[in-house]
Coordinates of C-alpha atoms in Angstrom, one line a residue:
X1 CA 24.4 20.0 -0.5
X2 CA 24.7 18.8 3.1
X3 CA 21.4 17.0 3.6
X4 CA 20.3 17.2 7.2
X5 CA 16.9 15.5 6.9
X6 CA 16.8 13.1 4.0
X7 CA 13.7 11.6 2.4
X8 CA 14.7 8.1 3.1
X9 CA 13.7 4.9 1.4
X10 CA 13.8 3.0 4.9
X11 CA 10.9 3.7 7.2
X12 CA 12.2 1.7 10.2
X13 CA 14.9 0.5 12.3
X14 CA 14.6 -2.9 13.5
X15 CA 14.6 -3.8 17.2
X16 CA 17.1 -6.5 18.7
X17 CA 14.0 -8.7 19.1
X18 CA 13.1 -8.4 15.4
X19 CA 16.6 -9.1 14.4
X20 CA 16.8 -12.1 16.7
X21 CA 13.7 -13.4 14.8
X22 CA 15.3 -13.2 11.5
X23 CA 18.4 -15.0 12.8
X24 CA 16.3 -17.7 14.4
X25 CA 14.5 -18.4 10.9
X26 CA 18.2 -18.4 9.3
X27 CA 19.4 -21.1 11.9
X28 CA 16.4 -23.1 12.5
X29 CA 14.2 -23.0 9.4
X30 CA 13.9 -26.6 8.0
X31 CA 13.2 -24.9 4.6
X32 CA 13.8 -21.3 3.8
X33 CA 10.6 -20.8 1.9
X34 CA 7.0 -22.2 2.1
X35 CA 7.6 -23.3 5.8
X36 CA 6.2 -22.9 9.2
X37 CA 7.1 -19.2 9.6
X38 CA 4.9 -18.7 6.5
X39 CA 2.1 -20.3 7.9
X40 CA 2.5 -18.7 11.2
X41 CA 2.7 -15.3 9.6
X42 CA -0.5 -15.8 7.6
X43 CA -2.4 -17.0 10.7
X44 CA -1.3 -14.0 12.7
X45 CA -1.9 -11.7 10.0
X46 CA -5.5 -12.9 9.7
X47 CA -6.0 -12.6 13.6
X48 CA -4.6 -9.1 13.5
X49 CA -7.0 -8.2 10.6
X50 CA -10.0 -9.9 12.2
X51 CA -10.4 -12.2 9.2
X52 CA -11.0 -16.0 9.0
X53 CA -8.0 -18.1 9.0
X54 CA -7.3 -19.4 5.5
X55 CA -8.0 -16.0 4.0
X56 CA -4.4 -14.3 4.0
X57 CA -1.6 -15.3 1.8
X58 CA 2.0 -13.9 2.2
X59 CA 3.9 -13.3 -1.1
X60 CA 7.1 -11.7 -2.2
X61 CA 5.8 -8.1 -2.6
X62 CA 2.5 -6.0 -2.9
X63 CA 2.8 -6.3 -6.7
X64 CA 2.6 -9.9 -6.6
X65 CA -0.6 -9.6 -4.4
X66 CA -1.9 -7.1 -7.0
X67 CA -1.3 -9.7 -9.8
X68 CA -2.9 -12.6 -8.1
X69 CA -5.9 -10.3 -7.3
X70 CA -6.1 -9.4 -11.0
X71 CA -6.0 -13.1 -11.9
X72 CA -8.8 -14.0 -9.6
X73 CA -11.1 -11.1 -11.0
X74 CA -11.5 -13.4 -14.1
X75 CA -11.8 -10.4 -16.5
X76 CA -13.5 -10.9 -19.8
X77 CA -13.1 -8.8 -23.0
X78 CA -14.8 -5.4 -22.3
X79 CA -14.7 -5.7 -18.6
X80 CA -13.7 -2.3 -16.9
X81 CA -11.8 -1.7 -13.6
X82 CA -12.1 1.6 -11.9
X83 CA -8.8 2.7 -10.3
X84 CA -7.8 6.2 -8.7
X85 CA -5.7 8.2 -11.1
X86 CA -3.8 9.5 -8.0
X87 CA -1.8 6.4 -6.8
X88 CA 1.3 4.4 -7.3
X89 CA 1.4 2.7 -10.8
X90 CA 1.2 -0.8 -9.2
X91 CA -2.3 -0.2 -8.3
X92 CA -3.4 -0.2 -11.9
X93 CA -1.2 -1.9 -14.4
X94 CA -1.5 -5.6 -13.2
X95 CA -5.2 -5.5 -14.0
X96 CA -4.5 -4.0 -17.4
X97 CA -2.0 -7.0 -18.0
X98 CA -4.9 -9.3 -17.2
X99 CA -7.3 -7.8 -19.6
X100 CA -9.1 -5.2 -17.8
X101 CA -9.9 -1.8 -19.3
X102 CA -8.7 0.9 -16.9
X103 CA -11.1 3.7 -15.9
X104 CA -9.6 6.6 -13.8
X105 CA -11.6 7.9 -10.7
X106 CA -10.9 11.2 -9.2
X107 CA -10.2 11.8 -5.6
X108 CA -11.6 13.9 -2.8
X109 CA -9.4 17.0 -2.5
X110 CA -9.4 17.1 1.2
X111 CA -8.8 13.4 2.0
X112 CA -6.7 12.5 -1.2
X113 CA -8.6 9.2 -1.8
X114 CA -11.6 8.0 -3.9
X115 CA -15.2 8.3 -2.6
X116 CA -18.4 6.6 -3.4
X117 CA -19.3 9.7 -5.4
X118 CA -16.2 9.8 -7.4
X119 CA -16.5 6.1 -8.2
X120 CA -20.0 6.3 -9.0
X121 CA -19.3 9.1 -11.7
X122 CA -17.3 6.6 -13.6
X123 CA -19.4 3.2 -13.3
X124 CA -20.7 1.8 -16.4
X125 CA -22.7 -1.5 -17.1
X126 CA -19.3 -2.9 -17.9
X127 CA -17.6 -2.3 -14.5
X128 CA -16.3 -5.6 -13.2
X129 CA -14.2 -4.3 -10.3
X130 CA -13.1 -1.3 -8.3
X131 CA -9.6 -0.7 -6.7
X132 CA -9.7 1.5 -3.5
X133 CA -6.3 2.8 -2.5
X134 CA -5.9 3.9 1.0
X135 CA -3.2 6.3 0.0
X136 CA -0.8 8.1 2.5
X137 CA -2.3 5.7 5.2
X138 CA -5.9 7.0 5.2
X139 CA -8.7 4.7 5.0
X140 CA -11.3 5.5 2.2
X141 CA -15.2 5.5 3.2
X142 CA -15.3 1.7 2.8
X143 CA -18.9 1.4 4.1
X144 CA -20.3 3.7 1.5
X145 CA -18.0 2.2 -1.2
X146 CA -18.9 -1.3 -0.4
X147 CA -22.8 -0.3 -0.3
X148 CA -22.4 1.1 -3.9
X149 CA -20.4 -2.0 -5.0
X150 CA -22.9 -4.4 -3.5
X151 CA -25.9 -2.7 -5.2
X152 CA -24.3 -3.2 -8.7
X153 CA -22.7 -6.6 -8.1
X154 CA -19.1 -5.1 -8.6
X155 CA -15.9 -6.6 -6.8
X156 CA -13.7 -4.5 -4.5
X157 CA -10.1 -4.7 -4.0
X158 CA -8.6 -2.7 -1.3
X159 CA -5.0 -1.6 -1.9
X160 CA -4.1 -1.2 1.7
X161 CA -0.3 -1.1 0.8
X162 CA 0.1 2.3 2.8
X163 CA -2.7 1.9 5.5
X164 CA -1.8 -1.2 7.7
X165 CA -3.4 -0.9 11.1
X166 CA -5.6 1.9 10.1
X167 CA -9.4 1.4 10.6
X168 CA -12.9 2.5 10.4
X169 CA -15.0 1.8 13.5
X170 CA -12.7 -0.9 14.5
X171 CA -12.6 -2.6 11.1
X172 CA -9.1 -2.5 9.7
X173 CA -8.3 -1.4 6.3
X174 CA -8.0 -4.4 3.9
X175 CA -10.9 -6.1 5.8
X176 CA -13.9 -4.5 3.9
X177 CA -13.6 -5.5 0.3
X178 CA -13.7 -8.9 -1.4
X179 CA -10.1 -8.8 -1.8
X180 CA -7.1 -6.7 -0.4
X181 CA -3.5 -6.3 -0.8
X182 CA -0.7 -5.0 1.5
X183 CA 2.9 -4.1 0.9
X184 CA 5.7 -4.6 3.3
X185 CA 8.3 -2.7 1.4
X186 CA 11.1 -0.8 2.9
X187 CA 9.1 2.5 3.0
X188 CA 6.0 1.1 4.8
X189 CA 5.0 1.2 8.5
X190 CA 5.7 -2.6 8.5
X191 CA 8.6 -3.9 6.5
X192 CA 10.1 -7.4 5.8
X193 CA 13.8 -6.8 4.7
X194 CA 13.0 -4.6 1.8
X195 CA 10.1 -6.4 0.0
X196 CA 7.0 -8.5 1.1
X197 CA 3.2 -8.5 0.7
X198 CA 0.1 -10.1 1.7
X199 CA -3.0 -11.0 -0.4
X200 CA -6.5 -11.2 1.4
X201 CA -9.3 -13.3 -0.3
X202 CA -12.6 -13.4 1.1
X203 CA -14.2 -16.0 -1.1
X204 CA -13.4 -19.4 0.1
X205 CA -13.5 -21.1 -3.5
X206 CA -10.9 -18.2 -4.8
X207 CA -8.9 -18.6 -1.7
X208 CA -8.4 -22.2 -2.8
X209 CA -6.7 -21.3 -5.8
X210 CA -4.1 -19.1 -4.2
X211 CA -1.4 -21.5 -3.1
X212 CA -1.1 -23.1 -6.5
X213 CA -1.2 -19.7 -8.2
X214 CA 1.6 -18.5 -5.9
X215 CA 3.8 -21.4 -6.2
X216 CA 4.2 -22.7 -9.8
X217 CA 0.9 -24.7 -9.8
X218 CA 2.2 -27.1 -7.0
X219 CA -0.6 -28.9 -5.3
X220 CA -1.2 -32.1 -3.4
X221 CA -2.0 -35.3 -5.5
X222 CA -5.7 -36.2 -4.7
X223 CA -6.3 -39.1 -2.3
X224 CA -4.0 -41.4 -0.5
X225 CA -0.8 -42.6 -2.0
X226 CA 1.0 -46.1 -1.0
X227 CA 4.4 -44.5 -1.7
X228 CA 5.0 -40.9 -1.0
X229 CA 7.4 -40.6 -3.9
X230 CA 5.2 -42.1 -6.6
X231 CA 4.5 -40.6 -8.9
X232 CA 6.5 -37.7 -7.8
X233 CA 7.0 -35.5 -4.7
X234 CA 4.0 -33.3 -5.4
X235 CA 1.5 -32.7 -8.2
X236 CA 1.6 -29.6 -10.6
X237 CA -1.9 -28.8 -12.0
X238 CA -3.3 -25.7 -13.9
X239 CA -5.7 -23.7 -11.7
X240 CA -9.2 -23.2 -13.1
X241 CA -11.5 -20.3 -12.6
X242 CA -15.0 -20.5 -14.1
X243 CA -13.6 -22.8 -16.9
X244 CA -10.7 -20.5 -17.6
X245 CA -7.2 -21.9 -17.0
X246 CA -5.0 -19.4 -14.8
X247 CA -1.3 -19.6 -15.4
X248 CA 0.7 -20.1 -12.1
X249 CA 3.4 -17.8 -10.9
X250 CA 6.3 -17.9 -8.5
X251 CA 5.4 -15.2 -5.8
X252 CA 6.8 -17.0 -2.9
X253 CA 8.2 -15.2 0.1
X254 CA 11.1 -16.3 2.3
X255 CA 11.1 -17.7 5.8
X256 CA 13.2 -14.8 7.1
X257 CA 10.8 -12.3 5.8
X258 CA 8.0 -14.2 7.4
X259 CA 9.7 -14.4 10.7
X260 CA 10.2 -10.8 10.7
X261 CA 6.6 -9.9 9.8
X262 CA 5.6 -12.1 12.7
X263 CA 7.8 -10.1 15.0
X264 CA 6.7 -6.7 13.5
X265 CA 2.9 -7.4 14.0
X266 CA 3.6 -7.1 17.7
X267 CA 5.0 -3.4 17.1
X268 CA 2.8 -2.1 14.3
X269 CA 0.1 -0.5 16.4
X270 CA 2.8 1.4 18.3
X271 CA 4.6 2.6 15.3
X272 CA 1.3 3.9 13.9
X273 CA 0.5 5.7 17.1
X274 CA 4.0 7.3 17.4
X275 CA 3.9 8.4 13.6
X276 CA 0.4 9.9 14.2
X277 CA 1.4 11.8 17.3
X278 CA 4.3 13.1 15.5
X279 CA 2.3 14.2 12.3
X280 CA -0.2 16.0 14.5
X281 CA 2.5 17.8 16.2
X282 CA 4.0 19.0 13.1
X283 CA 0.7 20.0 11.6
X284 CA -0.5 21.8 14.6
X285 CA 3.2 23.7 14.9
X286 CA 2.3 24.9 11.4
X287 CA -1.3 26.0 12.0
X288 CA -0.5 29.7 11.7
X289 CA 0.4 29.0 7.9
X290 CA -2.8 28.0 6.3
X291 CA -1.2 28.3 2.9
X292 CA 0.2 24.9 3.8
X293 CA -2.8 22.5 4.0
X294 CA -2.7 19.2 5.8
X295 CA -5.0 16.4 6.2
X296 CA -5.3 16.3 9.9
X297 CA -6.8 13.2 11.4
X298 CA -6.7 12.6 15.0
X299 CA -7.9 9.0 15.1
X300 CA -6.8 5.5 14.1
X301 CA -8.4 6.1 10.6
X302 CA -4.9 7.6 9.5
X303 CA -1.5 5.8 10.1
X304 CA 0.4 8.7 8.6
X305 CA 2.6 6.4 6.4
X306 CA 3.4 9.7 4.7
X307 CA 3.0 13.3 5.6
X308 CA 1.6 15.2 2.7
X309 CA 0.5 18.7 2.3
X310 CA -0.8 21.2 -0.4
X311 CA 0.8 24.5 -1.0
X312 CA -2.0 26.9 -1.8
X313 CA -0.3 30.0 -2.7
X314 CA 1.2 28.7 -5.9
X315 CA 4.7 28.6 -4.5
X316 CA 5.1 24.6 -4.0
X317 CA 8.4 24.5 -5.9
X318 CA 9.9 27.6 -4.3
X319 CA 9.1 26.0 -0.8
X320 CA 10.8 22.5 -1.7
X321 CA 13.7 24.5 -3.3
X322 CA 14.4 26.6 -0.4
X323 CA 14.1 23.6 2.1
X324 CA 16.6 21.7 0.1
X325 CA 19.0 24.3 -0.9
X326 CA 19.0 26.5 2.1
X327 CA 18.2 23.9 5.0
X328 CA 19.0 20.6 3.7
X329 CA 15.6 19.0 4.0
X330 CA 14.6 16.9 1.2
X331 CA 10.9 17.2 0.5
X332 CA 9.5 15.3 -2.6
X333 CA 6.4 15.4 -4.9
X334 CA 4.8 11.9 -5.5
X335 CA 2.2 10.2 -7.4
X336 CA 1.8 12.1 -10.9
X337 CA -1.6 11.2 -12.0
X338 CA -1.3 8.0 -13.7
X339 CA -3.0 9.2 -17.1
X340 CA -0.1 11.8 -17.3
X341 CA 2.7 9.1 -17.4
X342 CA 4.1 7.9 -20.7
X343 CA 3.4 4.5 -19.8
X344 CA -0.4 5.0 -19.8
X345 CA -0.4 7.4 -22.7
X346 CA 1.1 4.9 -24.8
X347 CA -1.7 2.5 -23.6
X348 CA -4.3 5.1 -24.9
X349 CA -5.3 6.0 -21.3
X350 CA -4.3 9.6 -21.2
X351 CA -8.0 10.8 -20.9
X352 CA -9.2 11.3 -17.3
X353 CA -11.9 13.6 -15.7
X354 CA -9.8 13.8 -12.5
X355 CA -9.6 17.6 -11.6
X356 CA -9.0 17.0 -8.0
X357 CA -6.1 14.5 -8.7
X358 CA -4.5 17.1 -10.9
X359 CA -5.1 20.0 -8.4
X360 CA -3.5 18.0 -5.7
X361 CA -0.6 16.6 -7.6
X362 CA 0.3 20.2 -8.9
X363 CA 0.5 21.6 -5.4
X364 CA 1.6 18.6 -3.1
X365 CA 4.5 18.3 -1.0
X366 CA 5.6 15.2 0.9
X367 CA 7.9 15.7 3.8
X368 CA 10.5 13.3 5.0
X369 CA 8.6 11.3 7.6
X370 CA 10.5 7.9 8.3
X371 CA 9.6 6.5 11.7
X372 CA 13.4 6.5 12.9
X373 CA 13.5 10.4 12.2
X374 CA 15.4 11.8 15.4
X375 CA 14.0 14.6 17.5
X376 CA 16.6 16.7 16.4
X377 CA 15.9 16.1 12.6
X378 CA 12.3 16.5 13.2
X379 CA 12.8 20.0 15.1
X380 CA 15.1 21.1 12.3
X381 CA 12.5 20.1 9.6
X382 CA 9.9 22.2 11.5
X383 CA 12.0 25.3 12.1
X384 CA 13.1 25.0 8.4
X385 CA 9.4 24.9 7.3
X386 CA 8.4 28.0 9.4
X387 CA 11.6 29.9 8.2
X388 CA 10.7 29.2 4.5
X389 CA 6.9 29.9 4.9
X390 CA 7.9 33.4 6.3
X391 CA 10.2 34.0 3.6
X392 CA 7.6 33.1 1.0
X393 CA 5.2 35.5 2.6
X394 CA 7.5 38.4 2.2
X395 CA 8.6 37.6 -1.2

């Protein structure tokens, strides 16, 4: 098959300025990890998010940020964590690793994300924390979710891996919850050479633990030393949370990735706006085909990291098959509800009351939507979609 429009794992092409920023770090970085580019990236990311300096921590990928957030929750036996069943697996398993009992929340069928209502339906007195995933780039109703969580004394972690730059009322995704994570994976709207991530921690005391947790327990010696090399270059200690020892990790990110992240912060709003405009153009061009249902959002609440739709006529697989076999357009199906994966079945987590998540997954289509998609490829995909939809109507 001659693929004309691929579903690429690379979302962006880097500009010459962004490439130059990486080269500068390669040439001039005094160290290639844990250096000045890391500090600048964290500071500028906090400014971009409207968060206090010292609340953002760059790490090697989004999963590292999730692992750290799970550690900082301080789960005790019997504690439950609510997480959407419709999301990428990394949103869930780090919390199970740290002792939480996972509880699946359903999504809203129109917006494809959890709501205060779907979360409330599965809360119990044992709920310790909630993971809110802003899937596809759309920000869940965080004011309502935070109001619910505050009324119950529950921690909220935002999984903003796909929603950088999207906002509600000027408050960006990842700036509502107690903690948040971002991913800069190759497929995201902001990428740092394949992998990268950011952890946001709002509580100052918890934030103080992150540098040591991120970097092998390394921390300064207390007080002044007469000789900088005695007893050693730096101390190693065991971070403690409420009397519980936390094992450290090595989740450090390189200076080149941080340098690129700094440069890409200058362009992310433009990338989001361009993807949103193109998504709306595609959606509106197919408005005569209501059997293909999109989530149309003409505001900065959606960054259209992905372009997903539901096929309401039961012909989802026929559509994808024809798009690929006849037109060379590779659409995909994403995010099998987690309770249906072998991984979670083996953990005894196969039971979920998530009818909307099942209904959406069983009818969903994700179109190729990388930022660098050419106008020619875009128009071919649009024309192919119309052609296939017409064929399916007559079949």
